[in-house]
């Protein structure tokens, strides 16, 4: 994995820089409590489907965990959660 000085990467950019396969991403996501299937997570990460804030943040955390596990920063930004609902 390349370290990056970039911040606020999109999910797609984060997956690319972290060199995560769809399966790797899904395993990380599932370990964090995500409940979408592998294909749905891949579609969210590629921007083919629009993730709600919760799904987006779990995927972002999964990607960031891959960076952190390798001694890098955590460049994928999180979305604000609307806690009023």
CSV table of N, CA and C in Angstrom, one decimal:
chain,number,residue,atom,x,y,z
A,1,UNK,N,0.8,-1.2,0.0
A,1,UNK,CA,0.0,0.0,0.0
A,1,UNK,C,0.9,1.2,0.0
A,2,UNK,N,0.5,2.2,-0.8
A,2,UNK,CA,1.2,3.5,-0.8
A,2,UNK,C,0.6,4.3,0.4
A,3,UNK,N,1.5,5.0,1.0
A,3,UNK,CA,1.1,6.0,2.0
A,3,UNK,C,0.7,7.3,1.2
A,4,UNK,N,-0.3,8.0,1.7
A,4,UNK,CA,-0.7,9.2,1.0
A,4,UNK,C,-0.8,10.4,1.9
A,5,UNK,N,-0.6,11.5,1.3
A,5,UNK,CA,-0.7,12.7,2.1
A,5,UNK,C,-2.1,13.3,1.9
A,6,UNK,N,-2.9,12.7,1.1
A,6,UNK,CA,-4.2,13.2,0.8
A,6,UNK,C,-5.1,13.0,2.0
A,7,UNK,N,-6.1,13.9,2.1
A,7,UNK,CA,-7.1,13.8,3.2
A,7,UNK,C,-8.4,13.9,2.5
A,8,UNK,N,-9.4,13.4,3.1
A,8,UNK,CA,-10.8,13.5,2.6
A,8,UNK,C,-11.0,12.8,1.3
A,9,UNK,N,-10.4,11.6,1.2
A,9,UNK,CA,-10.5,10.8,0.0
A,9,UNK,C,-12.0,10.3,0.0
A,10,UNK,N,-12.5,10.0,-1.2
A,10,UNK,CA,-13.7,9.3,-1.4
A,10,UNK,C,-13.6,7.9,-1.0
A,11,UNK,N,-14.7,7.2,-0.9
A,11,UNK,CA,-14.6,5.7,-0.6
A,11,UNK,C,-13.8,5.0,-1.7
A,12,UNK,N,-14.1,5.4,-3.0
A,12,UNK,CA,-13.4,4.8,-4.1
A,12,UNK,C,-11.9,5.0,-4.1
A,13,UNK,N,-11.5,6.3,-3.9
A,13,UNK,CA,-10.1,6.6,-3.8
A,13,UNK,C,-9.4,5.9,-2.6
A,14,UNK,N,-10.1,5.8,-1.5
A,14,UNK,CA,-9.6,5.1,-0.3
A,14,UNK,C,-9.3,3.6,-0.6
A,15,UNK,N,-10.3,3.0,-1.2
A,15,UNK,CA,-10.1,1.6,-1.6
A,15,UNK,C,-8.9,1.4,-2.5
A,16,UNK,N,-8.8,2.3,-3.5
A,16,UNK,CA,-7.7,2.2,-4.5
A,16,UNK,C,-6.4,2.4,-3.8
A,17,UNK,N,-6.2,3.5,-3.0
A,17,UNK,CA,-5.0,3.7,-2.3
A,17,UNK,C,-4.6,2.6,-1.3
A,18,UNK,N,-5.6,2.0,-0.6
A,18,UNK,CA,-5.4,1.0,0.3
A,18,UNK,C,-5.2,-0.4,-0.3
A,19,UNK,N,-5.5,-0.4,-1.6
A,19,UNK,CA,-5.3,-1.6,-2.4
A,19,UNK,C,-6.2,-2.8,-1.8
A,20,UNK,N,-7.4,-2.5,-1.5
A,20,UNK,CA,-8.3,-3.5,-0.9
A,20,UNK,C,-9.1,-4.1,-2.0
A,21,UNK,N,-9.2,-5.4,-2.0
A,21,UNK,CA,-10.1,-6.2,-2.9
A,21,UNK,C,-11.5,-6.0,-2.3
A,22,UNK,N,-12.5,-6.2,-3.2
A,22,UNK,CA,-13.9,-6.2,-2.6
A,22,UNK,C,-14.1,-7.1,-1.4
A,23,UNK,N,-13.5,-8.3,-1.5
A,23,UNK,CA,-13.6,-9.2,-0.4
A,23,UNK,C,-13.0,-8.7,0.9
A,24,UNK,N,-11.8,-8.1,0.7
A,24,UNK,CA,-11.1,-7.6,1.9
A,24,UNK,C,-11.9,-6.4,2.5
A,25,UNK,N,-12.4,-5.6,1.7
A,25,UNK,CA,-13.2,-4.5,2.2
A,25,UNK,C,-14.4,-5.0,2.9
A,26,UNK,N,-15.1,-6.0,2.3
A,26,UNK,CA,-16.3,-6.5,3.0
A,26,UNK,C,-16.0,-7.2,4.3
A,27,UNK,N,-14.9,-7.9,4.4
A,27,UNK,CA,-14.5,-8.5,5.7
A,27,UNK,C,-14.3,-7.5,6.7
A,28,UNK,N,-13.6,-6.4,6.4
A,28,UNK,CA,-13.3,-5.3,7.3
A,28,UNK,C,-14.6,-4.7,7.8
A,29,UNK,N,-15.5,-4.4,6.8
A,29,UNK,CA,-16.8,-3.8,7.0
A,29,UNK,C,-17.7,-4.7,7.9
A,30,UNK,N,-17.7,-5.9,7.6
A,30,UNK,CA,-18.5,-6.9,8.4
A,30,UNK,C,-18.0,-7.0,9.8
A,31,UNK,N,-16.7,-7.0,10.0
A,31,UNK,CA,-16.1,-7.0,11.3
A,31,UNK,C,-16.5,-5.8,12.2
A,32,UNK,N,-16.8,-4.7,11.5
A,32,UNK,CA,-17.2,-3.5,12.2
A,32,UNK,C,-18.7,-3.5,12.5
A,33,UNK,N,-19.4,-4.5,12.1
A,33,UNK,CA,-20.9,-4.6,12.3
A,33,UNK,C,-21.7,-4.2,11.2
A,34,UNK,N,-21.1,-4.1,10.0
A,34,UNK,CA,-21.9,-3.8,8.8
A,34,UNK,C,-22.8,-5.0,8.4
A,35,UNK,N,-23.9,-4.7,7.8
A,35,UNK,CA,-24.8,-5.8,7.5
A,35,UNK,C,-25.2,-6.0,6.0
A,36,UNK,N,-24.6,-5.2,5.2
A,36,UNK,CA,-24.8,-5.2,3.7
A,36,UNK,C,-24.0,-6.4,3.1
A,37,UNK,N,-24.4,-6.9,2.0
A,37,UNK,CA,-23.7,-8.0,1.4
A,37,UNK,C,-22.5,-7.4,0.7
A,38,UNK,N,-21.6,-8.3,0.2
A,38,UNK,CA,-20.3,-7.9,-0.4
A,38,UNK,C,-20.5,-7.1,-1.6
A,39,UNK,N,-21.5,-7.4,-2.5
A,39,UNK,CA,-21.7,-6.7,-3.7
A,39,UNK,C,-22.3,-5.3,-3.4
A,40,UNK,N,-23.1,-5.2,-2.4
A,40,UNK,CA,-23.7,-3.9,-2.1
A,40,UNK,C,-22.6,-3.0,-1.6
A,41,UNK,N,-21.7,-3.5,-0.7
A,41,UNK,CA,-20.6,-2.7,-0.2
A,41,UNK,C,-19.7,-2.2,-1.3
A,42,UNK,N,-19.4,-3.1,-2.3
A,42,UNK,CA,-18.6,-2.8,-3.4
A,42,UNK,C,-19.2,-1.7,-4.2
A,43,UNK,N,-20.5,-1.8,-4.4
A,43,UNK,CA,-21.3,-0.8,-5.2
A,43,UNK,C,-21.3,0.6,-4.5
A,44,UNK,N,-21.4,0.6,-3.1
A,44,UNK,CA,-21.3,1.8,-2.4
A,44,UNK,C,-19.9,2.4,-2.5
A,45,UNK,N,-18.9,1.6,-2.4
A,45,UNK,CA,-17.5,2.1,-2.5
A,45,UNK,C,-17.2,2.6,-3.8
A,46,UNK,N,-17.8,2.1,-4.9
A,46,UNK,CA,-17.5,2.5,-6.2
A,46,UNK,C,-18.4,3.7,-6.6
A,47,UNK,N,-19.4,4.0,-5.8
A,47,UNK,CA,-20.3,5.1,-6.1
A,47,UNK,C,-21.4,4.7,-7.0
A,48,UNK,N,-21.6,3.4,-7.2
A,48,UNK,CA,-22.7,2.9,-8.1
A,48,UNK,C,-24.0,3.0,-7.3
A,49,UNK,N,-24.0,2.9,-6.0
A,49,UNK,CA,-25.1,3.0,-5.2
A,49,UNK,C,-24.8,4.1,-4.2
A,50,UNK,N,-25.8,4.9,-3.7
A,50,UNK,CA,-25.6,5.9,-2.7
A,50,UNK,C,-25.9,5.3,-1.3
A,51,UNK,N,-24.8,5.4,-0.5
A,51,UNK,CA,-24.9,4.9,0.8
A,51,UNK,C,-25.5,5.9,1.7
A,52,UNK,N,-26.3,5.5,2.7
A,52,UNK,CA,-26.8,6.4,3.7
A,52,UNK,C,-25.6,6.7,4.6
A,53,UNK,N,-25.7,7.7,5.5
A,53,UNK,CA,-24.6,8.1,6.3
A,53,UNK,C,-24.0,7.0,7.1
A,54,UNK,N,-24.9,6.2,7.7
A,54,UNK,CA,-24.4,5.0,8.5
A,54,UNK,C,-23.5,4.1,7.7
A,55,UNK,N,-24.1,3.6,6.6
A,55,UNK,CA,-23.3,2.7,5.7
A,55,UNK,C,-22.0,3.3,5.3
A,56,UNK,N,-22.1,4.6,4.8
A,56,UNK,CA,-20.9,5.3,4.4
A,56,UNK,C,-19.8,5.3,5.4
A,57,UNK,N,-20.2,5.6,6.7
A,57,UNK,CA,-19.3,5.7,7.7
A,57,UNK,C,-18.7,4.4,8.1
A,58,UNK,N,-19.4,3.3,8.1
A,58,UNK,CA,-18.9,2.0,8.4
A,58,UNK,C,-17.9,1.6,7.3
A,59,UNK,N,-18.2,1.9,6.1
A,59,UNK,CA,-17.3,1.5,5.0
A,59,UNK,C,-16.0,2.4,5.1
A,60,UNK,N,-16.2,3.7,5.4
A,60,UNK,CA,-15.0,4.6,5.6
A,60,UNK,C,-14.2,4.1,6.7
A,61,UNK,N,-14.8,3.7,7.8
A,61,UNK,CA,-14.0,3.1,8.9
A,61,UNK,C,-13.2,1.9,8.5
A,62,UNK,N,-13.9,1.0,7.7
A,62,UNK,CA,-13.2,-0.2,7.3
A,62,UNK,C,-12.0,0.1,6.4
A,63,UNK,N,-12.1,1.1,5.6
A,63,UNK,CA,-11.0,1.5,4.7
A,63,UNK,C,-9.9,2.1,5.6
A,64,UNK,N,-10.3,3.0,6.5
A,64,UNK,CA,-9.4,3.7,7.4
A,64,UNK,C,-8.6,2.7,8.2
A,65,UNK,N,-9.3,1.6,8.7
A,65,UNK,CA,-8.7,0.6,9.5
A,65,UNK,C,-7.6,-0.1,8.7
A,66,UNK,N,-7.8,-0.3,7.4
A,66,UNK,CA,-6.7,-0.9,6.6
A,66,UNK,C,-5.5,0.0,6.5
A,67,UNK,N,-5.7,1.3,6.4
A,67,UNK,CA,-4.6,2.3,6.5
A,67,UNK,C,-3.9,2.2,7.8
A,68,UNK,N,-4.7,2.3,8.9
A,68,UNK,CA,-4.1,2.3,10.3
A,68,UNK,C,-3.3,1.0,10.5
A,69,UNK,N,-3.9,-0.1,10.1
A,69,UNK,CA,-3.2,-1.4,10.3
A,69,UNK,C,-1.8,-1.4,9.7
A,70,UNK,N,-1.6,-0.6,8.7
A,70,UNK,CA,-0.4,-0.6,7.9
A,70,UNK,C,0.5,0.6,8.3
A,71,UNK,N,0.1,1.2,9.4
A,71,UNK,CA,0.9,2.3,9.9
A,71,UNK,C,0.8,3.7,9.2
A,72,UNK,N,-0.3,3.8,8.4
A,72,UNK,CA,-0.6,5.0,7.7
A,72,UNK,C,-1.6,5.8,8.4
A,73,UNK,N,-2.0,7.0,7.8
A,73,UNK,CA,-3.0,7.8,8.3
A,73,UNK,C,-4.4,7.3,8.0
A,74,UNK,N,-5.4,8.0,8.3
A,74,UNK,CA,-6.8,7.6,8.0
A,74,UNK,C,-7.4,8.7,7.1
A,75,UNK,N,-7.2,8.6,5.8
A,75,UNK,CA,-7.6,9.7,4.9
A,75,UNK,C,-9.0,9.8,4.5
A,76,UNK,N,-9.8,8.7,4.7
A,76,UNK,CA,-11.2,8.8,4.2
A,76,UNK,C,-12.1,9.5,5.3
A,77,UNK,N,-12.7,10.6,4.8
A,77,UNK,CA,-13.5,11.4,5.8
A,77,UNK,C,-14.8,10.7,6.0
A,78,UNK,N,-15.4,11.0,7.2
A,78,UNK,CA,-16.7,10.5,7.6
A,78,UNK,C,-17.8,11.5,7.3
A,79,UNK,N,-19.0,11.1,7.1
A,79,UNK,CA,-20.1,12.0,7.0
A,79,UNK,C,-20.7,12.2,8.4
A,80,UNK,N,-21.3,13.4,8.5
A,80,UNK,CA,-22.0,13.7,9.8
A,80,UNK,C,-23.2,12.8,9.9
A,81,UNK,N,-23.5,12.4,11.1
A,81,UNK,CA,-24.7,11.6,11.3
A,81,UNK,C,-25.7,12.5,11.8
A,82,UNK,N,-26.9,12.4,11.3
A,82,UNK,CA,-28.1,13.2,11.8
A,82,UNK,C,-28.7,12.4,12.9
A,83,UNK,N,-28.5,12.9,14.1
A,83,UNK,CA,-29.1,12.1,15.2
A,83,UNK,C,-30.4,12.6,15.7
A,84,UNK,N,-31.1,13.4,14.8
A,84,UNK,CA,-32.4,13.9,15.2
A,84,UNK,C,-33.5,13.0,14.8
A,85,UNK,N,-33.2,12.0,14.0
A,85,UNK,CA,-34.3,11.1,13.5
A,85,UNK,C,-34.6,10.0,14.5
